[in-house]
Amino acid sequence: MILGIDTSLGSAVAVVEPDGVIRSEARSLDPRGHAEAIGTLLERAMAEASVTPSDITHIAAGMGPGPFTGLRVGVAAARAFALGRGLPVVPVVSHDAVALELLLHSALTADWGFVGDVEDGAAETFAVVTDARRREFAYTLYRGIDDDGLPIRVAEPALVPRDELDAVLAAAGAKRREADRIPAAMLALAAARALSAGRTVGPDDALYLRSPDVTLPHAPKRVNLPAASGRAANGRSAAAAPPAPAVRGQDPA
Amino acid sequence: MNRAEPLVLGIETSCDETGIGIVRGRTLLSNTIASSMDEHARYGGVVPEVAARAHLEALQPSIEAALAESGVALADLDAVAVTSGPGLAGALMVGVGAAKALAVSLEKPLYAVNHLVGHIAADILDDQAPPLEYPTVALLVSGGHTSLLLVRDLTTDVELLGETMDDAAGEAFDKVARLLGLPYPGGPEIDRAAASGDNTAIPFPRGLSRASDMAGHRYDFSFSGLKTAVARWVELREAAGEQVPIADVAASFREAVVDVLVTKALAACRDYGVPRLLLGGGVIANRRLREVALERAAAEGVTVRIPPLSLCTDNGAMIAALTSELIMAGRAPSTLEFGADSTLPVTEIQVAESA
Ligand SMILES: [Zn+2]
C-alpha cells in the first residue's frame, strides 16, 4: 500500500494499492497552512482507506517544483513517516502526477490524439504549469506516456516569468495545462508504476529551482557621515564587506 | 503511555540548529545537534531560507544519530515532541511537518511546545544540579531572543517580564562584530577581541535604562541604539584619521550588553523577591556574561543556575525535557491541528492541548 504525500501547491495525501487501485485521497486546497493540515490529512487518508500505518509499504513524496516553504513540509513529512516505519521513500516530480492524470483522462475519454503514439508523432506536447509565486510559473514539458505507464518528460521542471510563459510554450509547441492542485493519488500511482518497473523517476532532493534569497552585500550602514565622502568606512571597500542577512522571521516563499 | 518516566523524542528547528533530543523522564539520553551556522557565516547572520533547507536535509540523519546514541527504537517512544514557536516560520514548519508524520506513523501522542520554555526545561536535564526551585527568574539570551521570564511553574505558569524591543543580544554581537570587521558569529569574536581591551574605555549607552524608560520598560531590552552608538564612535575615529582601538571597543560594547542584561535580571529578582536566577540561550556561552552574573548575583544573595552549554544553545533535548514534564504532570497530547507560530507567546507552554 503506497502513501502519497504532496505539499507543493496545496496539501494532499492519498493511499493507493500497489496495482494502482485508489483507496483514498484527502486534500486541502489552501496554498498555505501546509504544516497545520498535514497531520490531519495523513490520518484522514488512512482512515478513509481503512488502513493503519502498518499497512503502508512505500511513501511517495512529491518533490516539487513548488514554493519552498510549503513544499518542504510534505517532503519532511514523507521522510519522517517512512523513518517511523522503516519504509522506502519513492520521490516523484510533482508535475508528473498532474501529467499522469491528464494522460489517463484523455485515454479514458478516447481522446487518442492527446495520448497518441509517441513514435508516429501523434502525441501532443503539453506543459504542466503551476504557480511558483514571485511572478513566475513552474512548468514541465511532457509528451505521451511510456510502456511503464509513466508520463514522458521531454524537459525537466523550470521557472519562467509569468508574462513569458506563452512565448516559451509556443516555441516548444506545447499546450498550456495549468494546475491548481497536485493529485496525491496520481503521485502514488506514478510511484507504484515506477516501483513495478524498477525505475527511479524523481530526485532525492526537493526541486526548489531557486537559490535562497539573501539580501545582496552592502557595507555596514553609515550613521553620521555623508555617504558621498568617497571613502568607505574603515577604509574597506563596500564590495568586500559581508552582506547583511535577510530579516529574521521573514519567509521568502 | 508511561507517565512516570516517559521516553520522549524532541524535535527543534526554530532557528539554525536541527536539534533532536531523547530523554527518559529527567534523564538525558541523546542531545544531537546539526548546525547550519557555517552556511550563514558568509552572510553575517542567519538566513531563514538557508536554515530551513538545512533542516530538511539534517532531520532524518539527526534522528537516526540520536536513536543510535541512545540505543532507543522509535517504537519504544512514549511521545514525540516538537517546537511550535517562537522562531523562524519556515524553519519551524519543517520540524512540525516531520513531527506530525512521525507521530502519526508511530501512532504515538504528539506534544507541541514553546521554544522559550524549553530553554528553561533544559536545566532539569543537568544531573549535577539540585532540583529546580520555583519561582525563579529566567534570563534567556541568544541570537534569536532576549527574554526575562518569571517561572512559577514550568508546565503551567511562565510569565514574560520583558524582552528585547529590537535586536536580540546575540544579533547585536553579530552586527557589532561586522562593523569591527570581525567574522560571524560575533559573540566569540568580540570575546576574543575584548580580552586585551579596557571595558571602561568607552561609555557606551545602556539601552532602556534611564529613569524615564524604567516606567514602561523596566524589564525590556534594546540593543539597536547601542549598535548605532558603536558605529558612530568608530566612524568618528576613522574620519579623524585615528586608529580604532578594536579591543577597547569590543570590551566596552560587551560590558554595556552584559551590564544591562544582569542589571535587569537582578532587578526582577529583587522586585519579585525571588532569590533565584536561571540563565539560558546560546549567548550564555559568553564568559563575561556568566562572570558578571555570578559576581553580582552573589552580592545580592541570588543563586544562579547555568545549564551545561550544550543544553543552553538551541537543542531538541530541552523540547523533549519540557514534554516529559508535561506528561508527568498529566497533560493530554496536542491535537494535530497546530502550526508553526513564529511569535508564540511564552505563556503558551503547550500548544493545541486536546480536550
Ligand atoms: Zn533559543
XYZ file of C-alpha atoms and ligand atoms in Angstrom:
609
model
C 0.000 0.000 0.000
C 1.503 3.327 -1.093
C 1.015 6.557 0.832
C 1.366 9.611 -1.402
C 2.212 12.990 0.142
C 2.484 16.306 -1.687
C 2.528 19.897 -0.414
C 3.965 21.624 -3.467
C 0.744 23.574 -4.099
C -1.977 22.784 -1.581
C -1.638 19.771 0.682
C -2.679 16.283 -0.390
C -2.353 12.743 0.919
C -3.577 9.569 -0.767
C -3.500 5.826 -0.287
C -3.119 3.694 -3.427
C -2.775 -0.077 -3.778
C 0.368 -1.381 -5.477
C -1.700 -2.361 -8.530
C -2.971 1.188 -8.845
C -6.372 0.998 -7.176
C -7.015 4.301 -5.444
C -8.195 3.788 -1.895
C -8.454 7.379 -0.706
C -7.385 10.956 -1.271
C -7.568 13.761 1.303
C -6.618 17.281 0.413
C -6.625 20.931 1.343
C -6.521 23.497 -1.457
C -5.182 26.185 0.877
C -1.956 27.400 -0.773
C -0.597 27.978 2.747
C -1.204 26.195 6.017
C 0.649 23.023 4.968
C 2.132 22.471 8.417
C -1.312 22.837 10.008
C -3.005 20.469 7.568
C -0.541 17.644 7.060
C -1.172 15.580 10.215
C -4.943 15.528 9.855
C -4.702 14.730 6.134
C -2.472 11.750 6.893
C -4.974 10.445 9.416
C -7.952 11.092 7.147
C -6.418 9.452 4.102
C -5.580 6.324 6.076
C -8.970 6.229 7.800
C -10.846 6.609 4.506
C -8.723 3.839 3.003
C -9.337 1.665 6.084
C -5.634 1.147 6.585
C -3.279 1.708 9.508
C 0.341 2.876 9.307
C 1.488 -0.743 9.469
C -0.296 -1.460 6.160
C 1.790 1.142 4.334
C 4.748 -0.259 2.391
C 6.083 2.773 0.485
C 5.907 6.546 0.740
C 5.560 8.521 -2.483
C 6.963 12.003 -1.899
C 6.106 14.958 -4.123
C 9.492 16.677 -4.565
C 8.166 19.790 -6.304
C 8.611 22.122 -8.003
C 6.683 24.383 -5.668
C 7.034 27.354 -3.320
C 9.666 26.082 -0.918
C 8.158 26.822 2.468
C 5.160 24.629 1.726
C 6.986 22.061 -0.364
C 9.345 21.244 2.490
C 6.517 20.338 4.865
C 5.452 17.413 2.672
C 8.990 16.226 1.974
C 9.801 16.372 5.700
C 6.577 14.523 6.492
C 7.194 11.853 3.849
C 10.683 11.184 5.140
C 9.596 11.157 8.779
C 6.658 8.818 8.133
C 8.994 6.494 6.258
C 11.550 6.650 9.065
C 8.867 5.865 11.634
C 8.000 2.587 9.909
C 11.332 1.804 8.251
C 9.885 2.266 4.755
C 11.432 3.418 1.486
C 10.643 6.872 0.110
C 9.833 6.987 -3.613
C 10.498 10.530 -4.849
C 8.186 11.783 -7.617
C 8.270 15.033 -9.595
C 5.004 16.669 -8.504
C 4.159 17.734 -12.055
C 4.295 14.062 -13.106
C 1.149 13.481 -11.045
C -0.721 16.171 -12.963
C 0.603 14.886 -16.287
C -0.434 11.337 -15.445
C -3.924 12.500 -14.550
C -4.259 14.406 -17.834
C -2.964 11.476 -19.867
C -5.227 8.948 -18.151
C -8.191 11.238 -18.514
C -7.583 11.721 -22.217
C -7.180 7.961 -22.649
C -10.480 7.318 -20.861
C -12.304 9.880 -22.940
C -10.873 8.307 -26.089
C -9.029 11.472 -26.969
C -6.380 9.276 -28.536
C -4.668 12.078 -30.337
C -3.677 13.512 -26.991
C -2.144 10.352 -25.572
C -1.055 9.273 -29.003
C 1.654 7.010 -30.113
C 4.916 8.758 -29.421
C 6.664 7.076 -32.294
C 4.347 8.097 -35.088
C 4.400 11.653 -33.824
C 0.731 11.828 -32.957
C 1.302 12.585 -29.259
C 0.814 16.138 -28.211
C 3.409 18.041 -26.217
C 1.950 19.790 -23.207
C 3.231 21.777 -20.267
C 2.083 21.284 -16.704
C 2.115 24.798 -15.286
C 1.876 25.734 -11.603
C 2.196 28.930 -9.624
C 5.739 29.445 -8.361
C 4.935 32.815 -6.708
C 7.054 35.919 -7.301
C 5.533 36.418 -10.724
C 6.879 33.160 -12.004
C 5.428 29.874 -13.151
C 6.974 26.463 -12.748
C 6.462 24.290 -15.818
C 7.445 20.873 -17.070
C 7.053 19.624 -20.664
C 5.517 16.203 -21.339
C 4.793 14.170 -24.406
C 2.824 10.956 -24.160
C 3.076 8.008 -21.834
C 5.688 5.263 -21.893
C 5.438 1.484 -21.735
C 5.588 1.564 -17.948
C 2.552 3.826 -17.878
C 4.556 6.846 -16.822
C 4.357 10.294 -18.411
C 7.311 11.130 -20.630
C 9.084 14.285 -19.514
C 10.628 15.987 -22.538
C 12.057 18.832 -20.474
C 12.770 18.976 -16.758
C 10.901 21.387 -14.434
C 11.900 25.015 -14.884
C 10.805 28.504 -13.895
C 9.650 31.228 -16.264
C 8.415 34.796 -15.692
C 4.630 34.769 -15.935
C 4.389 37.001 -18.954
C 6.964 34.972 -20.870
C 5.297 31.598 -20.416
C 3.182 31.643 -23.540
C 6.110 32.566 -25.774
C 8.223 29.805 -24.231
C 5.458 27.247 -24.727
C 4.782 28.398 -28.285
C 8.447 27.912 -29.108
C 8.265 24.399 -27.670
C 4.996 23.697 -29.442
C 3.430 22.799 -26.107
C -0.118 23.254 -24.907
C -0.547 25.047 -21.599
C -2.135 22.862 -18.904
C -2.414 24.857 -15.710
C -2.905 23.012 -12.418
C -4.035 24.402 -9.080
C -3.590 21.149 -7.184
C -1.360 18.102 -7.250
C -3.403 14.868 -7.174
C -1.710 12.783 -4.478
C -3.391 9.625 -5.768
C -1.698 10.145 -9.155
C 1.561 10.807 -7.336
C 1.223 7.473 -5.533
C 0.184 5.800 -8.787
C 3.273 7.137 -10.548
C 5.330 5.763 -7.654
C 3.584 2.380 -7.964
C 4.373 2.246 -11.680
C 7.972 3.335 -11.122
C 8.353 0.643 -8.463
C 6.972 -2.132 -10.606
C 9.221 -1.033 -13.446
C 12.191 -0.851 -11.084
C 12.816 2.768 -12.072
C 13.739 5.919 -10.210
C 11.641 8.784 -11.568
C 12.153 11.600 -9.064
C 15.076 13.459 -7.471
C 16.316 12.773 -3.941
C 16.288 16.468 -3.059
C 13.458 18.960 -3.170
C 13.105 20.753 -6.524
C 13.489 24.315 -5.298
C 14.593 25.692 -8.702
C 15.627 28.887 -6.917
C 18.582 29.853 -4.796
C 17.817 31.064 -1.284
C 17.039 34.743 -1.078
C 19.750 36.707 0.538
C 19.973 40.453 0.708
C 22.860 41.444 -1.503
C 26.134 42.558 0.001
C 26.403 46.072 1.337
C 28.762 47.792 3.705
C 27.653 48.374 7.287
C 25.264 51.318 7.274
C 26.958 54.622 7.908
C 25.371 56.591 10.658
C 26.711 60.114 10.670
C 28.988 60.782 7.761
C 27.843 61.695 4.268
C 27.812 58.640 2.035
C 29.373 60.650 -0.790
C 32.635 61.206 1.056
C 34.224 58.789 -1.381
C 35.835 56.618 1.239
C 34.147 53.584 2.689
C 34.063 53.199 6.465
C 37.177 51.512 7.856
C 38.835 52.012 4.509
C 37.218 48.776 3.344
C 35.533 48.716 0.002
C 31.812 48.174 0.036
C 32.170 45.066 -2.074
C 34.472 43.459 0.449
C 32.070 43.921 3.330
C 29.948 40.928 4.248
C 26.326 41.061 3.118
C 23.513 41.590 5.553
C 21.316 38.614 6.347
C 17.659 38.536 5.468
C 15.373 39.781 8.187
C 14.629 37.240 10.883
C 11.189 35.749 10.686
C 10.793 36.634 7.060
C 9.981 33.757 4.760
C 10.580 34.256 1.093
C 8.172 31.712 -0.372
C 1.871 5.822 27.883
C 4.404 5.663 30.676
C 3.620 8.786 32.683
C 6.100 8.078 35.470
C 9.212 8.185 33.294
C 8.178 8.900 29.711
C 10.525 8.240 26.835
C 10.288 11.295 24.584
C 11.930 12.331 21.319
C 12.065 16.102 20.821
C 12.455 17.932 17.505
C 13.688 21.538 17.457
C 14.061 23.552 14.233
C 13.271 27.131 15.257
C 16.498 28.733 14.043
C 19.728 27.355 12.591
C 20.197 24.231 14.720
C 18.441 20.997 13.866
C 18.122 19.546 17.357
C 16.994 16.024 18.178
C 16.847 15.079 21.830
C 15.802 11.906 23.564
C 15.020 11.846 27.279
C 13.607 9.294 29.658
C 11.851 11.170 32.454
C 14.521 13.637 33.549
C 17.430 11.667 32.158
C 19.169 12.831 29.008
C 19.818 10.000 26.549
C 20.821 11.998 23.477
C 21.321 15.621 22.535
C 22.071 15.539 18.810
C 22.582 18.867 17.064
C 23.285 19.604 13.412
C 24.030 23.278 12.871
C 23.879 25.212 9.621
C 25.891 28.037 11.193
C 28.763 27.680 8.744
C 26.406 28.209 5.824
C 25.287 31.518 7.323
C 28.775 32.778 8.118
C 29.333 34.496 4.786
C 26.046 36.370 5.154
C 26.874 37.635 8.647
C 23.650 36.298 10.149
C 21.062 33.553 9.928
C 19.386 33.451 6.508
C 15.925 31.901 7.072
C 15.701 30.048 3.763
C 19.200 28.631 4.111
C 18.322 27.456 7.627
C 15.057 25.843 6.503
C 16.725 23.956 3.657
C 19.408 22.721 6.021
C 16.756 21.448 8.474
C 15.107 19.372 5.774
C 18.404 17.702 4.934
C 19.572 17.283 8.529
C 16.411 15.936 10.138
C 16.495 12.294 9.173
C 20.226 11.724 9.788
C 19.940 13.586 13.107
C 17.020 11.439 14.275
C 18.911 8.317 13.258
C 22.030 9.502 15.091
C 20.038 10.288 18.242
C 18.403 6.856 18.205
C 21.756 5.165 17.705
C 23.374 7.132 20.510
C 20.600 6.431 22.980
C 20.025 2.829 21.928
C 16.320 3.601 21.662
C 13.953 2.262 18.992
C 11.259 4.589 17.677
C 8.631 2.002 18.608
C 9.640 2.333 22.276
C 8.849 6.052 22.458
C 6.004 7.267 24.647
C 5.641 10.528 22.762
C 7.033 12.796 20.062
C 7.633 16.477 20.906
C 8.197 19.458 18.648
C 8.808 23.194 18.887
C 5.755 25.079 17.583
C 7.325 28.514 18.149
C 8.583 31.135 18.552
C 11.227 31.162 15.800
C 11.641 31.400 12.047
C 8.353 30.303 10.471
C 9.773 28.395 7.518
C 12.299 26.633 9.734
C 9.689 25.715 12.348
C 7.403 24.232 9.666
C 9.989 21.631 8.704
C 10.046 20.311 12.260
C 6.272 20.488 12.620
C 5.689 18.575 9.364
C 8.198 15.905 10.322
C 6.965 15.568 13.908
C 3.347 15.154 12.870
C 4.160 12.478 10.303
C 6.456 10.687 12.728
C 3.816 10.678 15.460
C 1.080 9.503 13.056
C 3.274 6.766 11.609
C 4.233 5.523 15.076
C 0.678 6.004 16.388
C 2.166 7.912 19.333
C 0.977 11.098 21.035
C 2.452 14.398 19.880
C 3.199 17.413 22.068
C 3.724 20.850 20.514
C 5.608 23.117 22.884
C 7.140 26.541 23.397
C 10.796 27.010 22.496
C 11.488 29.595 25.222
C 10.008 27.439 27.959
C 12.114 24.637 26.531
C 15.230 26.664 27.332
C 14.174 26.641 30.984
C 13.414 22.917 30.910
C 16.974 22.266 29.727
C 18.078 22.897 33.300
C 16.174 19.820 34.511
C 18.457 17.580 32.478
C 21.524 18.786 34.395
C 22.136 15.799 36.641
C 24.807 17.682 38.566
C 22.374 20.356 39.730
C 19.904 20.221 42.612
C 16.208 20.207 41.620
C 14.891 23.419 40.037
C 13.082 25.518 42.652
C 10.142 27.815 41.988
C 9.620 30.599 41.471
C 12.700 31.532 39.521
C 13.598 34.402 37.255
C 14.970 33.209 33.902
C 17.119 35.240 31.533
C 17.234 33.743 28.032
C 19.773 35.284 25.689
C 20.570 34.099 22.186
C 20.860 35.280 18.605
C 17.096 34.967 18.274
C 15.757 36.146 21.607
C 16.437 38.147 24.736
C 13.736 37.470 27.298
C 13.285 37.889 31.003
C 10.769 35.456 32.470
C 9.227 34.722 35.832
C 8.735 30.979 36.149
C 6.293 29.946 38.884
C 5.838 26.503 37.427
C 7.466 25.118 34.301
C 4.372 23.371 32.990
C 1.649 25.823 33.999
C 2.859 29.282 34.846
C 5.526 31.206 32.964
C 5.210 34.969 32.739
C 7.033 37.276 30.333
C 8.524 40.152 32.316
C 10.334 41.731 29.419
C 12.021 41.146 26.099
C 14.063 42.964 23.502
C 12.272 45.709 21.616
C 14.584 45.376 18.613
C 17.696 43.217 18.177
C 18.381 40.119 20.253
C 21.604 40.371 22.248
C 23.261 37.749 20.062
C 22.311 39.726 16.979
C 23.896 42.833 18.476
C 27.132 40.885 18.939
C 26.966 39.770 15.295
C 26.294 43.277 13.989
C 28.987 44.972 16.047
C 31.468 42.261 15.083
C 30.621 43.003 11.469
C 31.267 46.698 11.782
C 34.580 45.965 13.501
C 35.481 43.728 10.565
C 35.258 40.550 12.659
C 33.707 37.335 11.307
C 30.410 35.644 12.168
C 29.287 34.515 14.677
C 30.151 37.696 16.539
C 29.961 36.518 20.154
C 33.192 34.534 20.362
C 34.969 37.059 18.098
C 34.009 40.019 20.288
C 35.087 37.996 23.301
C 38.469 37.294 21.779
C 38.978 40.905 20.739
C 37.824 42.146 24.145
C 40.315 40.030 26.069
C 43.044 42.669 25.862
C 40.667 45.641 25.968
C 39.567 48.042 28.670
C 35.861 47.629 29.285
C 35.606 51.094 30.834
C 37.359 52.832 27.941
C 34.190 53.981 26.162
C 30.948 54.759 27.992
C 28.514 53.160 25.535
C 24.823 53.663 26.379
C 22.776 51.150 28.362
C 19.528 50.725 26.429
C 16.198 51.356 28.200
C 17.975 52.075 31.463
C 17.190 55.737 32.023
C 14.718 56.602 34.767
C 12.272 57.717 32.064
C 12.488 54.301 30.351
C 12.056 52.344 33.524
C 8.368 53.100 33.999
C 7.281 51.430 30.751
C 10.221 49.135 30.037
C 11.655 48.129 33.378
C 12.475 44.605 32.139
C 12.687 45.249 28.409
C 15.868 45.436 26.405
C 17.043 47.429 23.404
C 20.336 46.899 21.647
C 19.938 48.736 18.378
C 20.815 52.128 19.914
C 23.955 50.605 21.375
C 24.927 49.193 17.993
C 24.415 52.613 16.404
C 26.476 54.251 19.149
C 29.343 51.856 18.474
C 29.105 52.528 14.729
C 29.136 56.283 15.303
C 32.092 56.109 17.669
C 34.090 54.028 15.202
C 33.243 56.293 12.268
C 34.274 59.447 14.108
C 37.653 57.914 14.915
C 38.118 56.898 11.309
C 37.035 60.288 9.994
C 39.644 61.861 12.266
C 42.211 59.508 10.769
C 42.746 57.739 14.089
C 43.374 54.066 14.647
C 40.258 52.326 16.005
C 41.125 50.536 19.266
C 39.217 47.345 18.418
C 39.965 45.693 21.779
C 38.616 48.626 23.791
C 35.532 48.984 21.572
C 34.786 45.267 21.849
C 35.315 45.201 25.619
C 33.265 48.352 26.213
C 30.451 47.176 23.956
C 30.337 43.766 25.588
C 30.291 45.371 29.019
C 27.312 47.522 28.021
C 25.350 44.443 26.887
C 26.283 42.372 29.919
C 25.591 45.226 32.320
C 22.041 45.755 31.045
C 21.241 42.048 30.982
C 22.446 41.411 34.511
C 21.094 44.652 35.961
C 17.596 43.985 34.673
C 17.609 40.316 35.640
C 18.687 41.127 39.189
C 16.138 43.947 39.376
C 13.463 41.370 38.592
C 14.809 39.077 41.311
C 14.684 41.953 43.777
C 11.254 43.244 42.724
C 9.624 39.820 42.883
C 11.532 38.695 45.962
C 12.937 35.728 44.042
C 16.490 34.794 45.051
C 16.978 32.508 42.047
C 18.147 33.296 38.528
C 18.326 30.789 35.701
C 20.397 31.604 32.613
C 19.768 30.050 29.193
C 20.324 30.576 25.476
C 23.459 30.462 23.368
C 24.846 33.828 24.493
C 25.309 32.318 27.961
C 28.459 30.859 26.407
C 29.867 34.366 26.816
C 32.253 34.093 29.718
C 31.997 37.727 30.713
C 28.209 37.450 30.987
C 28.469 34.426 33.265
C 31.207 36.062 35.328
C 29.302 39.316 35.914
C 26.027 37.489 36.570
C 27.618 35.199 39.177
C 29.516 38.022 40.863
C 26.647 40.482 41.102
C 24.065 37.832 41.965
C 26.232 36.580 44.799
C 26.441 40.110 46.171
C 22.646 40.222 46.242
C 22.153 36.738 47.661
C 20.734 35.382 44.391
C 21.585 31.828 43.372
C 22.445 31.458 39.686
C 21.800 28.282 37.705
C 23.500 27.748 34.371
C 22.781 24.512 32.490
C 25.694 22.923 30.616
C 26.399 24.945 27.468
C 25.388 22.081 25.172
C 21.899 22.452 26.665
C 21.921 26.285 26.563
C 22.145 26.583 22.797
C 19.038 25.541 20.857
C 18.537 21.792 21.110
C 15.917 19.079 20.934
C 16.668 17.673 24.378
C 15.087 20.715 26.033
C 11.938 20.193 23.944
C 11.827 16.547 24.995
C 12.515 17.530 28.616
C 9.663 20.035 28.691
C 7.328 17.474 27.163
C 8.421 14.862 29.650
C 7.441 17.295 32.430
C 4.067 17.913 30.763
C 3.420 14.175 30.533
C 4.447 13.576 34.151
C 2.079 16.412 35.125
C -0.747 14.508 33.441
C -1.215 16.743 30.431
C -3.015 15.489 27.318
C -1.197 15.479 23.973
C -1.676 18.212 21.368
C -4.163 17.709 18.578
C -2.772 17.566 15.034
C -4.224 20.975 14.179
C -1.428 23.282 15.279
C 1.047 25.018 13.002
C 4.286 26.912 13.333
C 3.807 30.110 15.322
C 6.764 32.440 14.859
C 5.554 34.758 17.642
C 4.167 32.199 20.096
C 3.844 33.926 23.487
C 5.757 32.383 26.367
C 2.546 31.903 28.336
C 1.545 29.203 25.843
C 3.736 26.445 27.210
C 1.929 23.747 25.254
C 0.017 24.386 22.025
C -3.313 22.791 20.994
C -3.709 20.541 24.044
C -6.549 18.150 23.285
C -9.651 18.476 25.425
Zn 16.582 29.542 21.593
